[in-house]
């Protein structure tokens, strides 16, 4: 294993589900939901990636797949060079055992209450996984470590909080306990799936600031998932991380947060930006920059570029061909899956679809 090896490497990952259906005919083909399609993403040490996209775009499925909870139906996913599913099935004598991979990849969910046993105190809930992963740690050291973390996340006095039950904690406090539980495992990466979405708006920034502080204190990588661009932006910008945009199962744009927001290249990223008033875009179109409001069904996504049915700049080429991910900056860090990112493509000679135009709307481009 090389030290330069990414913590996680997703290569051309697909996750397709069979949908219940077919009516009364048991032999009918079941429709396929293409929850994640062709996603490639490397996450390094001490790296932060925030993924944003509308409901149903595949964010949760991608996150679960990244941490080894969902098996991909195509492509591969590896932890420090070890294929996670080969390790899980103990194929080819894994260089990293699956248990080690599971410990290194932790999760905090939107609803931390659901992950806490209502009949256990905070101390007991936090001690259980530590006992499993570090059986040699004496009970006094274990308690001291837990109390230290409780205080570190701002719950003071720690002894008081340690003896509370989940129903005696606020939503923000439960989320802090979930964060401690993840950190106690000394993980390489934490998946935070809509981890602040259920909190009051006033508490969200506080919680995100805490995650950012702990991320840098422990050098833990974060995969942060949110349907809300302002939250995803906050995390990615404040950590100097990357922002990824998902649309109908595909990662359509990925790059440094500033770059993606100030110079969005995918027409869908421009839509998300338009729909996020917190980003301070005062000027620009009053209508969303799309031809169609409705999002297509992921069971039967459009051919070609999946966004072509809504895209204000779609051409015949977008309807029939799938654009490859292109780099749009010289450092090679900003990728976009759109023909418009390339200068010399046949796209520019292709006929615009009904209602579309090749011209950019500069007000949404350069604001
Ligand atoms: N286990 C499953 N079986 C069948 N379909 C699934 C399953 N999990 C997810 N899906 C479908 O896959 C698509 C992507 O779902 P996913 O939850 O990953 O999206 P999301 O972007 O996280 O949305 P949300 O924010 O609403 O959770 C959806 O159409 C969803 O219904």
Tab-separated table of C-alpha atoms and ligand atoms in Angstrom:
chain	number	residue	atom	x	y	z
A	1	UNK	CA	0.000	0.000	0.000
A	2	UNK	CA	1.412	3.363	-1.014
A	3	UNK	CA	1.124	6.358	1.316
A	4	UNK	CA	-0.125	8.372	-1.659
A	5	UNK	CA	-3.008	5.987	-2.114
A	6	UNK	CA	-6.356	7.811	-1.760
A	7	UNK	CA	-8.363	6.926	1.322
A	8	UNK	CA	-11.258	6.088	-0.967
A	9	UNK	CA	-11.281	5.551	-4.667
A	10	UNK	CA	-14.503	5.114	-6.600
A	11	UNK	CA	-13.964	4.033	-10.152
A	12	UNK	CA	-16.837	4.173	-12.639
A	13	UNK	CA	-19.289	3.137	-9.919
A	14	UNK	CA	-22.860	2.136	-10.813
A	15	UNK	CA	-25.589	1.299	-8.345
A	16	UNK	CA	-28.727	0.073	-10.064
A	17	UNK	CA	-31.762	-1.188	-8.179
A	18	UNK	CA	-34.549	-3.332	-9.474
A	19	UNK	CA	-37.798	-1.569	-8.880
A	20	UNK	CA	-40.840	-3.497	-7.699
A	21	UNK	CA	-43.178	-3.688	-10.630
A	22	UNK	CA	-44.256	-5.719	-13.561
A	23	UNK	CA	-47.859	-5.820	-12.291
A	24	UNK	CA	-49.336	-9.289	-12.068
A	25	UNK	CA	-46.932	-10.775	-14.580
A	26	UNK	CA	-44.053	-12.396	-12.634
A	27	UNK	CA	-42.040	-12.758	-15.854
A	28	UNK	CA	-42.223	-9.100	-16.795
A	29	UNK	CA	-38.927	-7.214	-16.789
A	30	UNK	CA	-38.505	-5.206	-13.638
A	31	UNK	CA	-37.656	-1.583	-14.231
A	32	UNK	CA	-34.148	-0.548	-13.198
A	33	UNK	CA	-33.505	2.522	-11.079
A	34	UNK	CA	-30.124	3.950	-12.006
A	35	UNK	CA	-29.434	5.532	-8.623
A	36	UNK	CA	-25.713	6.026	-9.328
A	37	UNK	CA	-24.143	5.854	-12.766
A	38	UNK	CA	-20.492	5.968	-13.781
A	39	UNK	CA	-19.212	7.932	-10.787
A	40	UNK	CA	-15.444	8.215	-10.328
A	41	UNK	CA	-14.079	10.056	-7.315
A	42	UNK	CA	-10.904	9.928	-5.247
A	43	UNK	CA	-10.890	11.189	-1.669
A	44	UNK	CA	-7.469	11.686	-0.143
A	45	UNK	CA	-6.274	12.006	3.447
A	46	UNK	CA	-7.523	15.088	5.251
A	47	UNK	CA	-9.723	15.815	2.247
A	48	UNK	CA	-13.262	17.209	2.214
A	49	UNK	CA	-15.801	16.633	-0.533
A	50	UNK	CA	-19.315	18.058	-0.294
A	51	UNK	CA	-21.899	16.550	-2.625
A	52	UNK	CA	-25.064	18.441	-3.478
A	53	UNK	CA	-28.064	17.518	-5.613
A	54	UNK	CA	-31.845	17.414	-5.599
A	55	UNK	CA	-33.789	14.729	-3.789
A	56	UNK	CA	-33.460	11.419	-5.616
A	57	UNK	CA	-30.226	12.371	-7.400
A	58	UNK	CA	-28.409	9.448	-5.740
A	59	UNK	CA	-26.422	11.220	-3.010
A	60	UNK	CA	-27.293	8.819	-0.190
A	61	UNK	CA	-26.729	5.798	-2.391
A	62	UNK	CA	-23.346	7.175	-3.432
A	63	UNK	CA	-22.417	7.854	0.220
A	64	UNK	CA	-23.473	4.385	1.362
A	65	UNK	CA	-21.520	2.868	-1.495
A	66	UNK	CA	-18.444	4.940	-0.645
A	67	UNK	CA	-18.334	3.588	2.915
A	68	UNK	CA	-18.993	-0.004	1.898
A	69	UNK	CA	-22.616	-0.312	2.994
A	70	UNK	CA	-24.022	-0.636	-0.501
A	71	UNK	CA	-22.483	-2.944	-3.041
A	72	UNK	CA	-21.995	-1.342	-6.441
A	73	UNK	CA	-23.532	-3.135	-9.401
A	74	UNK	CA	-20.699	-1.885	-11.606
A	75	UNK	CA	-17.234	-0.390	-11.210
A	76	UNK	CA	-15.183	-0.686	-8.066
A	77	UNK	CA	-14.543	0.982	-4.762
A	78	UNK	CA	-11.350	0.693	-2.802
A	79	UNK	CA	-10.027	1.819	0.557
A	80	UNK	CA	-6.308	2.658	0.454
A	81	UNK	CA	-5.995	0.460	-2.600
A	82	UNK	CA	-7.913	-2.498	-1.158
A	83	UNK	CA	-11.142	-3.354	-2.985
A	84	UNK	CA	-13.763	-3.087	-0.225
A	85	UNK	CA	-16.042	-5.827	-1.531
A	86	UNK	CA	-13.185	-8.227	-2.173
A	87	UNK	CA	-12.130	-7.660	1.460
A	88	UNK	CA	-15.684	-8.165	2.681
A	89	UNK	CA	-15.961	-11.457	0.859
A	90	UNK	CA	-12.402	-12.317	1.861
A	91	UNK	CA	-11.368	-12.748	-1.747
A	92	UNK	CA	-7.745	-12.573	-2.849
A	93	UNK	CA	-6.334	-12.415	0.666
A	94	UNK	CA	-7.098	-8.746	1.414
A	95	UNK	CA	-4.215	-6.512	2.457
A	96	UNK	CA	-6.635	-4.671	4.760
A	97	UNK	CA	-9.250	-6.727	6.631
A	98	UNK	CA	-12.845	-5.637	6.176
A	99	UNK	CA	-13.266	-4.926	9.926
A	100	UNK	CA	-10.447	-2.403	9.681
A	101	UNK	CA	-12.110	-0.780	6.671
A	102	UNK	CA	-15.462	-0.553	8.492
A	103	UNK	CA	-13.818	1.067	11.508
A	104	UNK	CA	-12.031	3.579	9.272
A	105	UNK	CA	-15.173	4.668	7.441
A	106	UNK	CA	-17.752	6.094	9.838
A	107	UNK	CA	-21.163	7.655	9.290
A	108	UNK	CA	-23.326	10.292	10.865
A	109	UNK	CA	-26.899	10.376	9.668
A	110	UNK	CA	-29.599	12.965	9.399
A	111	UNK	CA	-31.482	11.466	12.357
A	112	UNK	CA	-28.921	10.746	15.085
A	113	UNK	CA	-31.730	9.802	17.487
A	114	UNK	CA	-32.509	6.714	15.437
A	115	UNK	CA	-28.917	5.523	15.850
A	116	UNK	CA	-28.957	5.888	19.670
A	117	UNK	CA	-30.479	3.226	21.899
A	118	UNK	CA	-33.208	5.013	23.926
A	119	UNK	CA	-32.463	2.790	26.938
A	120	UNK	CA	-28.760	3.566	27.115
A	121	UNK	CA	-27.016	6.581	28.566
A	122	UNK	CA	-24.645	8.589	26.433
A	123	UNK	CA	-21.691	6.983	28.266
A	124	UNK	CA	-23.000	3.493	27.652
A	125	UNK	CA	-23.747	4.185	23.964
A	126	UNK	CA	-20.269	5.572	23.430
A	127	UNK	CA	-18.480	2.887	25.451
A	128	UNK	CA	-19.927	-0.054	23.502
A	129	UNK	CA	-18.102	0.508	20.185
A	130	UNK	CA	-14.878	1.440	21.992
A	131	UNK	CA	-14.984	-1.836	23.929
A	132	UNK	CA	-15.318	-3.682	20.652
A	133	UNK	CA	-12.551	-1.875	18.779
A	134	UNK	CA	-10.174	-1.320	21.656
A	135	UNK	CA	-10.757	-4.179	24.082
A	136	UNK	CA	-7.422	-3.535	25.792
A	137	UNK	CA	-8.404	-0.089	26.958
A	138	UNK	CA	-9.188	-0.117	30.701
A	139	UNK	CA	-12.584	1.170	31.823
A	140	UNK	CA	-11.127	4.276	33.501
A	141	UNK	CA	-9.211	5.291	30.380
A	142	UNK	CA	-12.264	4.564	28.264
A	143	UNK	CA	-14.461	6.803	30.401
A	144	UNK	CA	-11.839	9.540	30.513
A	145	UNK	CA	-11.573	9.524	26.738
A	146	UNK	CA	-15.347	9.681	26.328
A	147	UNK	CA	-15.677	12.524	28.852
A	148	UNK	CA	-12.925	14.417	27.071
A	149	UNK	CA	-14.811	14.138	23.770
A	150	UNK	CA	-18.128	15.132	25.360
A	151	UNK	CA	-16.512	18.305	26.648
A	152	UNK	CA	-14.677	18.852	23.356
A	153	UNK	CA	-17.935	19.005	21.403
A	154	UNK	CA	-19.265	21.629	23.794
A	155	UNK	CA	-21.453	19.569	26.140
A	156	UNK	CA	-20.493	20.725	29.589
A	157	UNK	CA	-20.342	19.599	32.337
A	158	UNK	CA	-19.438	16.297	30.652
A	159	UNK	CA	-20.377	14.073	33.624
A	160	UNK	CA	-23.887	15.422	33.512
A	161	UNK	CA	-24.262	14.726	29.772
A	162	UNK	CA	-22.622	11.295	30.081
A	163	UNK	CA	-25.469	10.102	32.277
A	164	UNK	CA	-28.300	11.428	30.176
A	165	UNK	CA	-30.553	9.306	27.983
A	166	UNK	CA	-31.240	10.291	24.357
A	167	UNK	CA	-34.658	11.785	25.227
A	168	UNK	CA	-32.857	14.194	27.566
A	169	UNK	CA	-30.793	15.597	24.685
A	170	UNK	CA	-31.691	18.186	22.050
A	171	UNK	CA	-31.331	17.354	18.327
A	172	UNK	CA	-28.007	19.203	18.195
A	173	UNK	CA	-26.714	17.337	21.262
A	174	UNK	CA	-27.703	13.975	19.772
A	175	UNK	CA	-25.849	14.918	16.598
A	176	UNK	CA	-22.787	15.789	18.714
A	177	UNK	CA	-22.970	12.353	20.373
A	178	UNK	CA	-23.124	10.749	16.915
A	179	UNK	CA	-20.058	12.763	15.926
A	180	UNK	CA	-18.187	11.602	19.048
A	181	UNK	CA	-19.129	8.013	18.329
A	182	UNK	CA	-17.689	8.319	14.844
A	183	UNK	CA	-14.505	10.061	16.042
A	184	UNK	CA	-13.853	7.548	18.826
A	185	UNK	CA	-13.178	5.006	16.107
A	186	UNK	CA	-10.288	7.156	14.916
A	187	UNK	CA	-11.695	7.050	11.377
A	188	UNK	CA	-9.976	8.067	8.169
A	189	UNK	CA	-13.240	9.313	6.731
A	190	UNK	CA	-16.653	10.337	8.039
A	191	UNK	CA	-19.701	10.288	5.803
A	192	UNK	CA	-22.053	13.033	7.014
A	193	UNK	CA	-25.330	12.379	5.204
A	194	UNK	CA	-27.676	15.369	5.601
A	195	UNK	CA	-26.151	15.616	9.078
A	196	UNK	CA	-27.311	19.176	9.687
A	197	UNK	CA	-30.526	19.199	7.649
A	198	UNK	CA	-32.807	18.339	10.580
A	199	UNK	CA	-31.321	20.993	12.858
A	200	UNK	CA	-32.760	24.462	13.349
A	201	UNK	CA	-31.225	26.873	10.897
A	202	UNK	CA	-29.559	28.745	13.790
A	203	UNK	CA	-27.777	25.553	14.891
A	204	UNK	CA	-26.616	24.407	11.477
A	205	UNK	CA	-23.654	26.740	11.178
A	206	UNK	CA	-22.618	25.909	14.749
A	207	UNK	CA	-22.672	22.189	13.956
A	208	UNK	CA	-20.849	22.661	10.651
A	209	UNK	CA	-18.198	24.780	12.406
A	210	UNK	CA	-17.728	21.998	14.948
A	211	UNK	CA	-17.342	19.411	12.191
A	212	UNK	CA	-14.811	21.638	10.435
A	213	UNK	CA	-12.805	22.148	13.646
A	214	UNK	CA	-12.751	18.430	14.392
A	215	UNK	CA	-11.957	17.598	10.783
A	216	UNK	CA	-8.828	19.689	10.917
A	217	UNK	CA	-7.920	18.654	14.484
A	218	UNK	CA	-8.086	14.946	13.675
A	219	UNK	CA	-7.126	15.138	9.964
A	220	UNK	CA	-10.248	13.153	9.182
A	221	UNK	CA	-11.560	13.251	5.639
A	222	UNK	CA	-15.222	14.139	5.215
A	223	UNK	CA	-17.753	13.195	2.597
A	224	UNK	CA	-20.535	15.659	3.311
A	225	UNK	CA	-23.873	15.174	1.585
A	226	UNK	CA	-26.643	17.745	1.395
A	227	UNK	CA	-29.566	18.721	-0.793
A	228	UNK	CA	-28.828	22.299	0.253
A	229	UNK	CA	-26.168	24.104	-1.738
A	230	UNK	CA	-25.571	26.704	0.957
A	231	UNK	CA	-24.636	23.986	3.493
A	232	UNK	CA	-22.485	22.081	1.006
A	233	UNK	CA	-20.777	25.302	0.006
A	234	UNK	CA	-20.154	26.253	3.650
A	235	UNK	CA	-18.374	22.984	4.367
A	236	UNK	CA	-16.429	22.850	1.111
A	237	UNK	CA	-15.330	26.499	1.185
A	238	UNK	CA	-14.357	26.590	4.837
A	239	UNK	CA	-12.312	23.416	4.535
A	240	UNK	CA	-10.697	24.339	1.216
A	241	UNK	CA	-12.395	21.214	-0.133
A	242	UNK	CA	-14.241	20.262	-3.285
A	243	UNK	CA	-17.863	20.609	-4.249
A	244	UNK	CA	-19.548	17.907	-6.319
A	245	UNK	CA	-22.910	18.236	-8.058
A	246	UNK	CA	-25.099	15.193	-8.727
A	247	UNK	CA	-27.910	14.993	-11.216
A	248	UNK	CA	-29.943	11.815	-11.832
A	249	UNK	CA	-27.216	9.508	-10.537
A	250	UNK	CA	-24.292	11.222	-12.274
A	251	UNK	CA	-21.598	13.461	-10.832
A	252	UNK	CA	-21.897	16.278	-13.359
A	253	UNK	CA	-19.455	18.786	-11.882
A	254	UNK	CA	-16.652	18.490	-9.349
A	255	UNK	CA	-14.008	20.971	-8.328
A	256	UNK	CA	-12.717	23.403	-5.723
A	257	UNK	CA	-15.747	25.042	-4.102
A	258	UNK	CA	-14.819	28.621	-5.094
A	259	UNK	CA	-14.149	27.581	-8.642
A	260	UNK	CA	-17.404	25.648	-9.035
A	261	UNK	CA	-19.520	28.430	-7.531
A	262	UNK	CA	-17.854	31.412	-9.129
A	263	UNK	CA	-17.403	29.777	-12.482
A	264	UNK	CA	-20.037	27.031	-12.719
A	265	UNK	CA	-19.684	25.170	-15.983
A	266	UNK	CA	-22.570	22.725	-15.932
A	267	UNK	CA	-25.964	24.293	-16.695
A	268	UNK	CA	-27.424	22.296	-13.793
A	269	UNK	CA	-24.931	23.788	-11.329
A	270	UNK	CA	-26.167	27.196	-12.536
A	271	UNK	CA	-29.729	26.116	-11.731
A	272	UNK	CA	-28.749	25.118	-8.190
A	273	UNK	CA	-26.912	28.381	-7.752
A	274	UNK	CA	-29.920	30.314	-9.069
A	275	UNK	CA	-32.138	28.501	-6.560
A	276	UNK	CA	-29.915	29.380	-3.577
A	277	UNK	CA	-30.589	32.993	-2.567
A	278	UNK	CA	-27.964	32.786	0.224
A	279	UNK	CA	-25.292	32.794	-2.453
A	280	UNK	CA	-25.992	36.485	-2.891
A	281	UNK	CA	-26.893	36.407	-6.566
A	282	UNK	CA	-29.040	39.541	-6.753
A	283	UNK	CA	-28.963	39.985	-10.466
A	284	UNK	CA	-29.802	37.452	-13.098
A	285	UNK	CA	-32.903	35.828	-14.514
A	286	UNK	CA	-36.071	35.857	-12.429
A	287	UNK	CA	-37.060	32.481	-13.883
A	288	UNK	CA	-34.958	29.350	-13.289
A	289	UNK	CA	-32.486	28.803	-16.139
A	290	UNK	CA	-34.176	25.613	-17.380
A	291	UNK	CA	-36.528	24.697	-20.231
A	292	UNK	CA	-38.434	22.172	-18.102
A	293	UNK	CA	-39.030	22.310	-14.356
A	294	UNK	CA	-39.838	18.627	-13.881
A	295	UNK	CA	-37.018	16.201	-13.076
A	296	UNK	CA	-37.154	13.019	-15.186
A	297	UNK	CA	-37.708	9.648	-13.534
A	298	UNK	CA	-34.435	7.898	-12.568
A	299	UNK	CA	-36.060	4.638	-13.708
A	300	UNK	CA	-35.873	5.817	-17.252
A	301	UNK	CA	-33.376	8.667	-17.405
A	302	UNK	CA	-32.984	10.571	-20.665
A	303	UNK	CA	-30.447	9.246	-23.157
A	304	UNK	CA	-27.405	11.333	-24.043
A	305	UNK	CA	-26.765	13.997	-21.446
A	306	UNK	CA	-29.322	13.372	-18.699
A	307	UNK	CA	-29.904	17.073	-18.281
A	308	UNK	CA	-30.741	17.690	-21.941
A	309	UNK	CA	-34.519	17.644	-21.380
A	310	UNK	CA	-34.216	20.670	-19.085
A	311	UNK	CA	-31.038	22.312	-20.272
A	312	UNK	CA	-31.357	25.802	-21.802
A	313	UNK	CA	-28.301	25.074	-23.985
A	314	UNK	CA	-29.054	21.532	-25.183
A	315	UNK	CA	-28.470	20.513	-28.780
A	316	UNK	CA	-29.171	17.445	-30.878
A	317	UNK	CA	-25.751	16.136	-29.846
A	318	UNK	CA	-26.708	16.329	-26.139
A	319	UNK	CA	-29.867	14.351	-26.904
A	320	UNK	CA	-28.008	11.457	-28.490
A	321	UNK	CA	-24.445	11.397	-27.098
A	322	UNK	CA	-23.141	11.220	-23.543
A	323	UNK	CA	-20.578	13.899	-22.773
A	324	UNK	CA	-17.368	12.703	-21.144
A	325	UNK	CA	-16.048	14.440	-18.006
A	326	UNK	CA	-13.767	17.261	-19.149
A	327	UNK	CA	-11.331	19.389	-17.197
A	328	UNK	CA	-12.040	23.072	-17.298
A	329	UNK	CA	-9.063	24.438	-15.414
A	330	UNK	CA	-5.370	24.139	-15.993
A	331	UNK	CA	-4.696	22.360	-12.704
A	332	UNK	CA	-7.019	19.575	-13.834
A	333	UNK	CA	-9.055	19.824	-10.669
A	334	UNK	CA	-12.346	21.075	-12.049
A	335	UNK	CA	-14.307	18.474	-13.993
A	336	UNK	CA	-17.606	18.911	-15.761
A	337	UNK	CA	-19.700	16.528	-17.789
A	338	UNK	CA	-20.903	18.945	-20.434
A	339	UNK	CA	-19.978	19.558	-24.072
A	340	UNK	CA	-19.953	23.279	-23.415
A	341	UNK	CA	-16.765	22.877	-21.382
A	342	UNK	CA	-14.825	22.147	-24.571
A	343	UNK	CA	-14.175	24.681	-27.329
A	344	UNK	CA	-13.814	22.562	-30.378
A	345	UNK	CA	-16.552	20.054	-29.985
A	346	UNK	CA	-19.171	19.123	-32.530
A	347	UNK	CA	-21.586	20.491	-29.943
A	348	UNK	CA	-21.025	24.013	-31.175
A	349	UNK	CA	-22.122	22.973	-34.674
A	350	UNK	CA	-25.098	20.954	-33.496
A	351	UNK	CA	-28.706	22.209	-33.754
A	352	UNK	CA	-30.177	23.573	-30.513
A	353	UNK	CA	-33.240	21.719	-29.241
A	354	UNK	CA	-36.624	23.469	-29.153
A	355	UNK	CA	-36.430	26.474	-26.852
A	356	UNK	CA	-32.680	26.092	-26.327
A	357	UNK	CA	-29.868	28.344	-27.467
A	358	UNK	CA	-26.110	27.998	-27.727
A	359	UNK	CA	-25.647	31.484	-26.298
A	360	UNK	CA	-24.751	31.660	-22.631
A	361	UNK	CA	-26.833	33.666	-20.258
A	362	UNK	CA	-23.980	35.830	-19.038
A	363	UNK	CA	-25.942	37.007	-16.035
A	364	UNK	CA	-25.939	33.499	-14.646
A	365	UNK	CA	-22.364	32.835	-15.754
A	366	UNK	CA	-20.323	35.607	-14.397
A	367	UNK	CA	-22.132	36.866	-11.387
B	1	LIG	N1	-32.765	0.217	-1.784
B	1	LIG	C1	-33.337	0.819	-2.827
B	1	LIG	N2	-34.164	0.127	-3.636
B	1	LIG	C2	-34.742	0.709	-4.703
B	1	LIG	N3	-34.567	2.006	-5.048
B	1	LIG	C3	-33.756	2.755	-4.274
B	1	LIG	C4	-33.108	2.205	-3.118
B	1	LIG	N4	-32.363	3.183	-2.555
B	1	LIG	C5	-32.542	4.297	-3.310
B	1	LIG	N5	-33.380	4.037	-4.332
B	1	LIG	C6	-33.777	4.978	-5.406
B	1	LIG	O1	-32.576	5.502	-5.958
B	1	LIG	C7	-32.729	6.870	-6.297
B	1	LIG	C8	-31.678	7.673	-5.577
B	1	LIG	O2	-31.991	7.662	-4.175
B	1	LIG	P1	-31.078	8.350	-3.072
B	1	LIG	O3	-31.749	8.204	-1.753
B	1	LIG	O4	-29.691	7.855	-3.204
B	1	LIG	O5	-31.113	9.883	-3.529
B	1	LIG	P2	-30.809	11.184	-2.692
B	1	LIG	O6	-30.202	12.149	-3.632
B	1	LIG	O7	-30.039	10.845	-1.473
B	1	LIG	O8	-32.250	11.686	-2.317
B	1	LIG	P3	-32.850	12.067	-0.889
B	1	LIG	O9	-32.159	13.323	-0.499
B	1	LIG	O10	-34.310	12.247	-1.181
B	1	LIG	O11	-32.562	10.875	-0.010
B	1	LIG	C9	-34.159	7.231	-5.909
B	1	LIG	O12	-34.979	7.119	-7.059
B	1	LIG	C10	-34.529	6.187	-4.885
B	1	LIG	O13	-35.922	5.964	-4.869
